[in-house]
Amino acid sequence: MRILVRLRLVSIGLFAGLTCALVLLAWSVAKYNEVKTYNHKLWNLHAAVSDKAFQRDQYFLFKQSATKKIWSKRQADVINLVNQIQSENSIKDDQDKFRELIDNLNSSEIIFQRIFVLNQSKSTASSPWLDADRQFDIRLISQMLLKDVATTDVIDVLQIESEKRVDAAYLQLMLSIAIGIFILVGLAILALRVTAVSLRNRLHHLHDGTNVIAAGHLEHRLLVAGNDELSELANSINTMTADLQAFKGSWEAELDRRKNIEIELRRNDALLKSSARIAGVGALELDFTTQEVRWSEQSCTIFGMPAGYQPDYEALLNFFTPTAQTILQSKMSQMLDGGDSFDIELEMMTGQNKVIFVRILGQIEYSPDQHARMIATLQDVTAQRLMDRIKSEFISMVSHELRTPLTSIRGSLGLLASEVLGSLDEKSKKLVVVAHRNSVRLIGLVNDILDINKLASGAMHMDMQKHDLVPLIFQVIENNAAYAREFFIELDFQSEIRAAVVEVDAGRLMQVLTNLISNAVKFSGDPPVVSVKLEQQGAEYKISVSDTGPGISEQFKRKIFGQFAQENNSNTRMNGGSGLGLYISKNLIEKMGGNIGFDSTPGVGTTFWITLKAQTPEVEKQFVKSNEAIGLSN
């Protein structure tokens, strides 16, 4: 049976007991009120009888008719009151007394009437009272007094009995209240006892089972019989315990997984620190909002500071020379304005007063709330710069030493190939031609290496002058026409500009255009045309060199301007090349203040373009006249 049903039955039992107690109490109260009212009426009757006796005595004293009337009224009131009380009372002994009381009242009234008649007759007689009449009057009065006394005695007896009944009714009322309280308390104790006994053992079992589960034994299950709230509670606890057991298993597995991850992270962190120490690479983080700087232990080593030292922004800048500070701040500003990451080498003074060169690779990162910070790596490249300088000097020396004999060899082979010194048989001529071509390529490679060294060391001299692009492009096309014919390629120049004046190093620009045109010739297909186009775009001039070759793959586009960059395909291997031309071209154009780029569609072709800043119209007018004079005007 469900606990709620039990409680309802207990409530019904308590209500029934309360109802019985209330009925008994109501009956007792009604009985008490009835007896009390009866007693009160007897007291009223006693008072009325006393008043009637007073009126009687008044009459005996004064013999007045008015007094007789009052007595008669009082007599009638007493009789009516007696009749009323008698009709409302059902006690047999009291009924007999009421009949006796009525008889006494009637007798008293008869005697009083006789006395009144006698007194009336005496008052009309002329002779005085006789002694015999006086004696008769005294007897009547005595009889009347006796009757009144008997009436009073009967009333007194009734009152005494009524008082006893009042006391008994009061005791009965108190007993009813006590019995009601006893019934209610008894029923409540009995109901609670029955409920407690029925639930105690099950609650003890539930308590013991939950203590076992609380001790960590999640495999334990509660066994509570029945189909009430306790069994439902036990089932809920069992379900919760099963869920906790499953969660504990998954959490333990997750905890093991996190411990393994933590161990792996520690290993990786140790490996990363070891790698950074071995490679000599430090890390740095700069918060642009708070100017807070954080760096790794290796950074402390690079900067010659004790372990754990963390500089602020100003202290970080003070490590660098004034020129290096300007360059670093400029790069960071460009990066904040939307620029790309930077890779620079700067001179600095360590905490041990040692001058070193540091390579900094920095990029910007943004948090979800657009909070900007710079992440950078630091590397001491002092030794590397020294080795690069030694290598560059060695390469430069070797290249210079090679270029002179190679030039002589090329000249000699050229003379032999042209048969100026005499004719050669067919086989010998082919060998001489191949040797001459290879000597030319070797001299070009040496020149490229020398240019790279000059660019790397900053020794590349640029003779910046104002030049018209139109005659320069014509000259480059003319110089490469013979080379193009070897591949059966036509060079086509398109331009509607009469003069395109820019400030460049003419020789270096022609070197770049020659490289672009020779590459286009080598990779052009069908139709066999390389297009060179000159056009103006706002304040810049754009030179485009387009081929009809296979295009550039997506993988190679990212590194096409790198050193020794060559795509691994059959066309590249067949056409040869050192992979330095585009790298040198990019550096030369940027040194002249221009930009270089390309657009390529696989299977369609590639267009390399150069943009250079245009000069003022007044300067261009002078070059237009010069072009007209030499016949280059369109």
PDB file of C-alpha atoms in Angstrom, residues 74-351:
ATOM      1  CA  ARG A  74     -47.646  36.734  41.527  1.00  0.00           C
ATOM      2  CA  GLN A  75     -49.590  33.582  42.279  1.00  0.00           C
ATOM      3  CA  ALA A  76     -50.530  33.225  38.609  1.00  0.00           C
ATOM      4  CA  ASP A  77     -46.916  33.866  37.511  1.00  0.00           C
ATOM      5  CA  VAL A  78     -45.649  31.216  39.888  1.00  0.00           C
ATOM      6  CA  ILE A  79     -48.187  28.665  38.682  1.00  0.00           C
ATOM      7  CA  ASN A  80     -47.376  29.400  35.036  1.00  0.00           C
ATOM      8  CA  LEU A  81     -43.654  29.098  35.710  1.00  0.00           C
ATOM      9  CA  VAL A  82     -44.208  25.803  37.504  1.00  0.00           C
ATOM     10  CA  ASN A  83     -46.257  24.494  34.628  1.00  0.00           C
ATOM     11  CA  GLN A  84     -43.591  25.568  32.125  1.00  0.00           C
ATOM     12  CA  ILE A  85     -40.785  23.959  34.120  1.00  0.00           C
ATOM     13  CA  GLN A  86     -42.862  20.820  34.614  1.00  0.00           C
ATOM     14  CA  SER A  87     -43.584  20.543  30.873  1.00  0.00           C
ATOM     15  CA  GLU A  88     -39.847  20.856  29.995  1.00  0.00           C
ATOM     16  CA  ASN A  89     -38.719  18.351  32.645  1.00  0.00           C
ATOM     17  CA  SER A  90     -38.995  14.613  32.163  1.00  0.00           C
ATOM     18  CA  ILE A  91     -37.519  13.424  35.461  1.00  0.00           C
ATOM     19  CA  LYS A  92     -40.066  11.267  37.308  1.00  0.00           C
ATOM     20  CA  ASP A  93     -39.098  12.305  40.840  1.00  0.00           C
ATOM     21  CA  ASP A  94     -39.309  15.961  39.854  1.00  0.00           C
ATOM     22  CA  GLN A  95     -42.754  15.439  38.313  1.00  0.00           C
ATOM     23  CA  ASP A  96     -44.069  14.200  41.624  1.00  0.00           C
ATOM     24  CA  LYS A  97     -42.607  17.193  43.384  1.00  0.00           C
ATOM     25  CA  PHE A  98     -44.067  19.534  40.770  1.00  0.00           C
ATOM     26  CA  ARG A  99     -47.509  18.002  41.374  1.00  0.00           C
ATOM     27  CA  GLU A 100     -47.001  18.455  45.101  1.00  0.00           C
ATOM     28  CA  LEU A 101     -45.894  21.990  44.451  1.00  0.00           C
ATOM     29  CA  ILE A 102     -48.979  22.758  42.372  1.00  0.00           C
ATOM     30  CA  ASP A 103     -51.222  21.270  45.062  1.00  0.00           C
ATOM     31  CA  ASN A 104     -49.616  23.469  47.713  1.00  0.00           C
ATOM     32  CA  LEU A 105     -49.972  26.541  45.476  1.00  0.00           C
ATOM     33  CA  ASN A 106     -53.630  25.792  44.803  1.00  0.00           C
ATOM     34  CA  SER A 107     -54.301  25.190  48.491  1.00  0.00           C
ATOM     35  CA  SER A 108     -52.482  28.396  49.381  1.00  0.00           C
ATOM     36  CA  GLU A 109     -54.596  30.301  46.891  1.00  0.00           C
ATOM     37  CA  ILE A 110     -57.830  28.844  48.273  1.00  0.00           C
ATOM     38  CA  ILE A 111     -56.838  29.763  51.821  1.00  0.00           C
ATOM     39  CA  PHE A 112     -55.842  33.280  50.719  1.00  0.00           C
ATOM     40  CA  GLN A 113     -59.187  33.724  48.994  1.00  0.00           C
ATOM     41  CA  ARG A 114     -60.995  32.691  52.182  1.00  0.00           C
ATOM     42  CA  ILE A 115     -58.921  35.098  54.217  1.00  0.00           C
ATOM     43  CA  PHE A 116     -59.662  37.864  51.695  1.00  0.00           C
ATOM     44  CA  VAL A 117     -63.427  37.154  51.810  1.00  0.00           C
ATOM     45  CA  LEU A 118     -63.354  37.056  55.512  1.00  0.00           C
ATOM     46  CA  ASN A 119     -61.556  40.340  55.710  1.00  0.00           C
ATOM     47  CA  GLN A 120     -64.032  41.903  53.325  1.00  0.00           C
ATOM     48  CA  SER A 121     -66.953  40.851  55.418  1.00  0.00           C
ATOM     49  CA  LYS A 122     -65.329  42.114  58.551  1.00  0.00           C
ATOM     50  CA  SER A 123     -64.667  45.479  57.025  1.00  0.00           C
ATOM     51  CA  THR A 124     -68.395  45.950  56.237  1.00  0.00           C
ATOM     52  CA  ALA A 125     -69.659  44.852  59.666  1.00  0.00           C
ATOM     53  CA  SER A 126     -70.472  47.478  62.237  1.00  0.00           C
ATOM     54  CA  SER A 127     -69.603  45.376  65.258  1.00  0.00           C
ATOM     55  CA  PRO A 128     -65.979  44.646  66.174  1.00  0.00           C
ATOM     56  CA  TRP A 129     -64.325  41.324  65.619  1.00  0.00           C
ATOM     57  CA  LEU A 130     -65.236  38.574  67.813  1.00  0.00           C
ATOM     58  CA  ASP A 131     -62.583  36.519  69.439  1.00  0.00           C
ATOM     59  CA  ALA A 132     -63.828  33.421  67.680  1.00  0.00           C
ATOM     60  CA  ASP A 133     -63.434  35.056  64.278  1.00  0.00           C
ATOM     61  CA  ARG A 134     -59.957  36.176  65.194  1.00  0.00           C
ATOM     62  CA  GLN A 135     -59.015  32.694  66.108  1.00  0.00           C
ATOM     63  CA  PHE A 136     -60.413  31.385  62.809  1.00  0.00           C
ATOM     64  CA  ASP A 137     -58.416  33.978  60.850  1.00  0.00           C
ATOM     65  CA  ILE A 138     -55.202  32.970  62.630  1.00  0.00           C
ATOM     66  CA  ARG A 139     -55.839  29.328  61.757  1.00  0.00           C
ATOM     67  CA  LEU A 140     -56.248  30.206  58.071  1.00  0.00           C
ATOM     68  CA  ILE A 141     -53.143  32.289  58.075  1.00  0.00           C
ATOM     69  CA  SER A 142     -51.258  29.537  59.739  1.00  0.00           C
ATOM     70  CA  GLN A 143     -52.487  27.038  57.190  1.00  0.00           C
ATOM     71  CA  MET A 144     -51.467  29.379  54.392  1.00  0.00           C
ATOM     72  CA  LEU A 145     -48.062  29.892  55.907  1.00  0.00           C
ATOM     73  CA  LEU A 146     -47.629  26.170  56.252  1.00  0.00           C
ATOM     74  CA  LYS A 147     -48.570  25.670  52.618  1.00  0.00           C
ATOM     75  CA  ASP A 148     -46.127  28.407  51.530  1.00  0.00           C
ATOM     76  CA  VAL A 149     -43.406  26.860  53.664  1.00  0.00           C
ATOM     77  CA  ALA A 150     -44.130  23.460  52.091  1.00  0.00           C
ATOM     78  CA  THR A 151     -43.933  25.073  48.665  1.00  0.00           C
ATOM     79  CA  THR A 152     -40.608  26.644  49.529  1.00  0.00           C
ATOM     80  CA  ASP A 153     -39.337  23.333  50.855  1.00  0.00           C
ATOM     81  CA  VAL A 154     -40.316  21.559  47.654  1.00  0.00           C
ATOM     82  CA  ILE A 155     -38.565  24.199  45.595  1.00  0.00           C
ATOM     83  CA  ASP A 156     -35.485  23.918  47.799  1.00  0.00           C
ATOM     84  CA  VAL A 157     -35.457  20.160  47.281  1.00  0.00           C
ATOM     85  CA  LEU A 158     -35.772  20.663  43.530  1.00  0.00           C
ATOM     86  CA  GLN A 159     -32.921  23.158  43.590  1.00  0.00           C
ATOM     87  CA  ILE A 160     -30.692  20.832  45.548  1.00  0.00           C
ATOM     88  CA  GLU A 161     -31.394  18.034  43.094  1.00  0.00           C
ATOM     89  CA  SER A 162     -30.831  20.432  40.185  1.00  0.00           C
ATOM     90  CA  GLU A 163     -27.521  21.546  41.630  1.00  0.00           C
ATOM     91  CA  LYS A 164     -26.498  17.932  41.851  1.00  0.00           C
ATOM     92  CA  ARG A 165     -27.508  17.392  38.259  1.00  0.00           C
ATOM     93  CA  VAL A 166     -25.518  20.521  37.206  1.00  0.00           C
ATOM     94  CA  ASP A 167     -22.469  19.181  38.952  1.00  0.00           C
ATOM     95  CA  ALA A 168     -22.990  15.797  37.361  1.00  0.00           C
ATOM     96  CA  ALA A 169     -23.480  17.387  33.925  1.00  0.00           C
ATOM     97  CA  TYR A 170     -20.320  19.421  34.431  1.00  0.00           C
ATOM     98  CA  LEU A 171     -18.395  16.327  35.382  1.00  0.00           C
ATOM     99  CA  GLN A 172     -19.844  14.563  32.378  1.00  0.00           C
ATOM    100  CA  LEU A 173     -18.758  17.493  30.148  1.00  0.00           C
ATOM    101  CA  MET A 174     -15.230  17.371  31.521  1.00  0.00           C
ATOM    102  CA  LEU A 175     -15.186  13.614  31.110  1.00  0.00           C
ATOM    103  CA  SER A 176     -16.357  13.978  27.491  1.00  0.00           C
ATOM    104  CA  ILE A 177     -13.553  16.433  26.790  1.00  0.00           C
ATOM    105  CA  ALA A 178     -11.039  14.085  28.390  1.00  0.00           C
ATOM    106  CA  ILE A 179     -12.421  11.111  26.480  1.00  0.00           C
ATOM    107  CA  GLY A 180     -12.266  13.085  23.200  1.00  0.00           C
ATOM    108  CA  ILE A 181      -8.684  14.081  23.815  1.00  0.00           C
ATOM    109  CA  PHE A 182      -7.838  10.526  24.795  1.00  0.00           C
ATOM    110  CA  ILE A 183      -9.489   9.172  21.637  1.00  0.00           C
ATOM    111  CA  LEU A 184      -7.648  11.637  19.392  1.00  0.00           C
ATOM    112  CA  VAL A 185      -4.280  11.138  21.040  1.00  0.00           C
ATOM    113  CA  GLY A 186      -4.742   7.410  21.090  1.00  0.00           C
ATOM    114  CA  LEU A 187      -5.743   7.242  17.460  1.00  0.00           C
ATOM    115  CA  ALA A 188      -2.835   9.489  16.468  1.00  0.00           C
ATOM    116  CA  ILE A 189      -0.353   7.414  18.445  1.00  0.00           C
ATOM    117  CA  LEU A 190      -1.816   4.212  17.083  1.00  0.00           C
ATOM    118  CA  ALA A 191      -1.770   5.491  13.486  1.00  0.00           C
ATOM    119  CA  LEU A 192       1.767   6.807  13.785  1.00  0.00           C
ATOM    120  CA  ARG A 193       2.882   3.622  15.475  1.00  0.00           C
ATOM    121  CA  VAL A 194       1.378   1.458  12.747  1.00  0.00           C
ATOM    122  CA  THR A 195       2.883   3.643   9.998  1.00  0.00           C
ATOM    123  CA  ALA A 196       6.282   3.836  11.704  1.00  0.00           C
ATOM    124  CA  VAL A 197       6.413   0.087  12.278  1.00  0.00           C
ATOM    125  CA  SER A 198       5.499  -0.586   8.649  1.00  0.00           C
ATOM    126  CA  LEU A 199       8.124   1.858   7.332  1.00  0.00           C
ATOM    127  CA  ARG A 200      10.922   1.503   9.891  1.00  0.00           C
ATOM    128  CA  ASN A 201      12.524  -1.647   8.539  1.00  0.00           C
ATOM    129  CA  ARG A 202      12.297  -0.470   4.932  1.00  0.00           C
ATOM    130  CA  LEU A 203      13.775   2.902   5.860  1.00  0.00           C
ATOM    131  CA  HIS A 204      16.606   1.199   7.748  1.00  0.00           C
ATOM    132  CA  HIS A 205      17.314  -0.938   4.698  1.00  0.00           C
ATOM    133  CA  LEU A 206      17.196   2.142   2.467  1.00  0.00           C
ATOM    134  CA  HIS A 207      19.500   4.030   4.844  1.00  0.00           C
ATOM    135  CA  ASP A 208      22.024   1.193   5.010  1.00  0.00           C
ATOM    136  CA  GLY A 209      21.992   0.760   1.226  1.00  0.00           C
ATOM    137  CA  THR A 210      22.558   4.476   0.553  1.00  0.00           C
ATOM    138  CA  ASN A 211      25.474   4.466   3.030  1.00  0.00           C
ATOM    139  CA  VAL A 212      27.040   1.598   1.087  1.00  0.00           C
ATOM    140  CA  ILE A 213      26.609   3.552  -2.169  1.00  0.00           C
ATOM    141  CA  ALA A 214      27.943   6.720  -0.535  1.00  0.00           C
ATOM    142  CA  ALA A 215      31.042   4.778   0.511  1.00  0.00           C
ATOM    143  CA  GLY A 216      31.857   4.362  -3.188  1.00  0.00           C
ATOM    144  CA  HIS A 217      30.327   0.968  -3.965  1.00  0.00           C
ATOM    145  CA  LEU A 218      28.377   2.116  -7.008  1.00  0.00           C
ATOM    146  CA  GLU A 219      27.706  -1.487  -8.051  1.00  0.00           C
ATOM    147  CA  HIS A 220      25.401  -1.919  -5.019  1.00  0.00           C
ATOM    148  CA  ARG A 221      21.629  -1.805  -5.634  1.00  0.00           C
ATOM    149  CA  LEU A 222      18.773  -1.109  -3.206  1.00  0.00           C
ATOM    150  CA  LEU A 223      16.128  -3.842  -2.774  1.00  0.00           C
ATOM    151  CA  VAL A 224      12.969  -2.268  -1.282  1.00  0.00           C
ATOM    152  CA  ALA A 225       9.802  -4.327  -1.671  1.00  0.00           C
ATOM    153  CA  GLY A 226       6.424  -2.810  -2.356  1.00  0.00           C
ATOM    154  CA  ASN A 227       4.905  -0.403  -4.794  1.00  0.00           C
ATOM    155  CA  ASP A 228       4.912   2.829  -2.870  1.00  0.00           C
ATOM    156  CA  GLU A 229       6.986   5.996  -2.696  1.00  0.00           C
ATOM    157  CA  LEU A 230       9.868   4.251  -0.903  1.00  0.00           C
ATOM    158  CA  SER A 231      10.181   1.661  -3.656  1.00  0.00           C
ATOM    159  CA  GLU A 232      10.022   4.439  -6.265  1.00  0.00           C
ATOM    160  CA  LEU A 233      12.720   6.327  -4.323  1.00  0.00           C
ATOM    161  CA  ALA A 234      14.842   3.171  -4.238  1.00  0.00           C
ATOM    162  CA  ASN A 235      14.386   2.687  -7.978  1.00  0.00           C
ATOM    163  CA  SER A 236      15.348   6.316  -8.590  1.00  0.00           C
ATOM    164  CA  ILE A 237      18.456   5.901  -6.431  1.00  0.00           C
ATOM    165  CA  ASN A 238      19.319   2.708  -8.317  1.00  0.00           C
ATOM    166  CA  THR A 239      18.939   4.517 -11.648  1.00  0.00           C
ATOM    167  CA  MET A 240      21.049   7.417 -10.403  1.00  0.00           C
ATOM    168  CA  THR A 241      23.677   4.973  -9.087  1.00  0.00           C
ATOM    169  CA  ALA A 242      23.795   3.190 -12.440  1.00  0.00           C
ATOM    170  CA  ASP A 243      24.222   6.527 -14.188  1.00  0.00           C
ATOM    171  CA  LEU A 244      26.948   7.508 -11.725  1.00  0.00           C
ATOM    172  CA  GLN A 245      28.654   4.165 -12.257  1.00  0.00           C
ATOM    173  CA  ALA A 246      28.595   4.676 -16.023  1.00  0.00           C
ATOM    174  CA  PHE A 247      29.749   8.256 -15.604  1.00  0.00           C
ATOM    175  CA  LYS A 248      32.509   7.120 -13.241  1.00  0.00           C
ATOM    176  CA  GLY A 249      33.710   4.647 -15.845  1.00  0.00           C
ATOM    177  CA  SER A 250      33.695   7.246 -18.607  1.00  0.00           C
ATOM    178  CA  TRP A 251      35.254   9.844 -16.288  1.00  0.00           C
ATOM    179  CA  GLU A 252      38.015   7.455 -15.260  1.00  0.00           C
ATOM    180  CA  ALA A 253      38.650   6.750 -18.918  1.00  0.00           C
ATOM    181  CA  GLU A 254      38.625  10.487 -19.621  1.00  0.00           C
ATOM    182  CA  LEU A 255      40.904  11.085 -16.642  1.00  0.00           C
ATOM    183  CA  ASP A 256      43.323   8.460 -17.923  1.00  0.00           C
ATOM    184  CA  ARG A 257      43.148  10.036 -21.353  1.00  0.00           C
ATOM    185  CA  ARG A 258      43.864  13.483 -19.908  1.00  0.00           C
ATOM    186  CA  LYS A 259      46.722  12.117 -17.831  1.00  0.00           C
ATOM    187  CA  ASN A 260      48.176  10.546 -20.958  1.00  0.00           C
ATOM    188  CA  ILE A 261      47.687  13.832 -22.795  1.00  0.00           C
ATOM    189  CA  GLU A 262      49.346  15.707 -19.919  1.00  0.00           C
ATOM    190  CA  ILE A 263      52.257  13.278 -19.976  1.00  0.00           C
ATOM    191  CA  GLU A 264      52.487  13.653 -23.744  1.00  0.00           C
ATOM    192  CA  LEU A 265      52.306  17.450 -23.436  1.00  0.00           C
ATOM    193  CA  ARG A 266      55.079  17.415 -20.889  1.00  0.00           C
ATOM    194  CA  ARG A 267      57.161  15.233 -23.173  1.00  0.00           C
ATOM    195  CA  ASN A 268      56.419  17.497 -26.116  1.00  0.00           C
ATOM    196  CA  ASP A 269      57.187  20.569 -24.025  1.00  0.00           C
ATOM    197  CA  ALA A 270      60.477  19.041 -22.935  1.00  0.00           C
ATOM    198  CA  LEU A 271      61.182  18.039 -26.541  1.00  0.00           C
ATOM    199  CA  LEU A 272      60.272  21.513 -27.757  1.00  0.00           C
ATOM    200  CA  LYS A 273      62.511  23.139 -25.170  1.00  0.00           C
ATOM    201  CA  SER A 274      65.339  20.775 -26.053  1.00  0.00           C
ATOM    202  CA  SER A 275      64.799  21.411 -29.755  1.00  0.00           C
ATOM    203  CA  ALA A 276      64.706  25.176 -29.171  1.00  0.00           C
ATOM    204  CA  ARG A 277      67.889  24.948 -27.121  1.00  0.00           C
ATOM    205  CA  ILE A 278      69.621  22.808 -29.737  1.00  0.00           C
ATOM    206  CA  ALA A 279      68.386  24.939 -32.651  1.00  0.00           C
ATOM    207  CA  GLY A 280      68.951  28.144 -30.713  1.00  0.00           C
ATOM    208  CA  VAL A 281      65.408  29.396 -31.452  1.00  0.00           C
ATOM    209  CA  GLY A 282      63.525  31.459 -28.894  1.00  0.00           C
ATOM    210  CA  ALA A 283      59.868  32.539 -28.803  1.00  0.00           C
ATOM    211  CA  LEU A 284      58.387  35.957 -28.027  1.00  0.00           C
ATOM    212  CA  GLU A 285      54.846  37.255 -27.513  1.00  0.00           C
ATOM    213  CA  LEU A 286      53.929  40.962 -27.500  1.00  0.00           C
ATOM    214  CA  ASP A 287      50.479  42.205 -26.517  1.00  0.00           C
ATOM    215  CA  PHE A 288      49.877  45.431 -28.467  1.00  0.00           C
ATOM    216  CA  THR A 289      47.149  46.576 -26.078  1.00  0.00           C
ATOM    217  CA  THR A 290      48.918  46.116 -22.741  1.00  0.00           C
ATOM    218  CA  GLN A 291      52.512  46.303 -24.102  1.00  0.00           C
ATOM    219  CA  GLU A 292      53.189  43.128 -22.116  1.00  0.00           C
ATOM    220  CA  VAL A 293      56.077  40.948 -23.320  1.00  0.00           C
ATOM    221  CA  ARG A 294      56.537  37.242 -22.674  1.00  0.00           C
ATOM    222  CA  TRP A 295      59.389  35.128 -23.992  1.00  0.00           C
ATOM    223  CA  SER A 296      60.863  31.658 -23.636  1.00  0.00           C
ATOM    224  CA  GLU A 297      63.939  30.477 -21.731  1.00  0.00           C
ATOM    225  CA  GLN A 298      65.917  30.282 -24.968  1.00  0.00           C
ATOM    226  CA  SER A 299      65.110  33.951 -25.613  1.00  0.00           C
ATOM    227  CA  CYS A 300      66.727  34.777 -22.252  1.00  0.00           C
ATOM    228  CA  THR A 301      69.806  32.883 -23.398  1.00  0.00           C
ATOM    229  CA  ILE A 302      69.915  34.689 -26.772  1.00  0.00           C
ATOM    230  CA  PHE A 303      69.579  38.103 -25.118  1.00  0.00           C
ATOM    231  CA  GLY A 304      72.172  37.209 -22.475  1.00  0.00           C
ATOM    232  CA  MET A 305      69.777  37.577 -19.550  1.00  0.00           C
ATOM    233  CA  PRO A 306      69.293  35.308 -16.503  1.00  0.00           C
ATOM    234  CA  ALA A 307      66.621  32.584 -16.598  1.00  0.00           C
ATOM    235  CA  GLY A 308      63.129  33.840 -15.703  1.00  0.00           C
ATOM    236  CA  TYR A 309      63.766  37.422 -16.811  1.00  0.00           C
ATOM    237  CA  GLN A 310      60.708  38.956 -18.543  1.00  0.00           C
ATOM    238  CA  PRO A 311      61.215  42.422 -20.082  1.00  0.00           C
ATOM    239  CA  ASP A 312      58.599  45.070 -20.762  1.00  0.00           C
ATOM    240  CA  TYR A 313      58.176  46.663 -24.187  1.00  0.00           C
ATOM    241  CA  GLU A 314      60.637  49.510 -23.607  1.00  0.00           C
ATOM    242  CA  ALA A 315      63.285  47.167 -22.210  1.00  0.00           C
ATOM    243  CA  LEU A 316      62.883  44.913 -25.243  1.00  0.00           C
ATOM    244  CA  LEU A 317      63.434  47.792 -27.663  1.00  0.00           C
ATOM    245  CA  ASN A 318      66.498  48.997 -25.764  1.00  0.00           C
ATOM    246  CA  PHE A 319      68.333  45.788 -26.629  1.00  0.00           C
ATOM    247  CA  PHE A 320      68.404  46.877 -30.298  1.00  0.00           C
ATOM    248  CA  THR A 321      70.410  49.613 -31.951  1.00  0.00           C
ATOM    249  CA  PRO A 322      68.504  52.811 -32.845  1.00  0.00           C
ATOM    250  CA  THR A 323      68.377  51.836 -36.526  1.00  0.00           C
ATOM    251  CA  ALA A 324      67.166  48.352 -35.638  1.00  0.00           C
ATOM    252  CA  GLN A 325      64.495  49.818 -33.333  1.00  0.00           C
ATOM    253  CA  THR A 326      63.145  51.971 -36.169  1.00  0.00           C
ATOM    254  CA  ILE A 327      63.029  49.007 -38.553  1.00  0.00           C
ATOM    255  CA  LEU A 328      61.307  46.755 -35.975  1.00  0.00           C
ATOM    256  CA  GLN A 329      58.682  49.358 -35.055  1.00  0.00           C
ATOM    257  CA  SER A 330      58.019  50.050 -38.729  1.00  0.00           C
ATOM    258  CA  LYS A 331      57.492  46.339 -39.454  1.00  0.00           C
ATOM    259  CA  MET A 332      55.121  45.980 -36.518  1.00  0.00           C
ATOM    260  CA  SER A 333      53.133  49.049 -37.615  1.00  0.00           C
ATOM    261  CA  GLN A 334      52.857  47.681 -41.159  1.00  0.00           C
ATOM    262  CA  MET A 335      51.689  44.365 -39.763  1.00  0.00           C
ATOM    263  CA  LEU A 336      49.021  46.061 -37.605  1.00  0.00           C
ATOM    264  CA  ASP A 337      47.824  47.986 -40.650  1.00  0.00           C
ATOM    265  CA  GLY A 338      47.074  44.709 -42.408  1.00  0.00           C
ATOM    266  CA  GLY A 339      50.490  43.796 -43.726  1.00  0.00           C
ATOM    267  CA  ASP A 340      51.964  40.323 -43.946  1.00  0.00           C
ATOM    268  CA  SER A 341      54.283  38.697 -41.466  1.00  0.00           C
ATOM    269  CA  PHE A 342      57.902  39.884 -41.521  1.00  0.00           C
ATOM    270  CA  ASP A 343      61.296  38.205 -41.557  1.00  0.00           C
ATOM    271  CA  ILE A 344      64.161  40.546 -40.655  1.00  0.00           C
ATOM    272  CA  GLU A 345      67.671  40.400 -39.221  1.00  0.00           C
ATOM    273  CA  LEU A 346      68.568  43.130 -36.727  1.00  0.00           C
ATOM    274  CA  GLU A 347      71.673  44.166 -34.844  1.00  0.00           C
ATOM    275  CA  MET A 348      71.421  44.277 -31.058  1.00  0.00           C
ATOM    276  CA  MET A 349      73.426  44.428 -27.832  1.00  0.00           C
ATOM    277  CA  THR A 350      72.927  41.573 -25.335  1.00  0.00           C
ATOM    278  CA  GLY A 351      72.779  41.926 -21.579  1.00  0.00           C
TER     279      GLY A 351
END
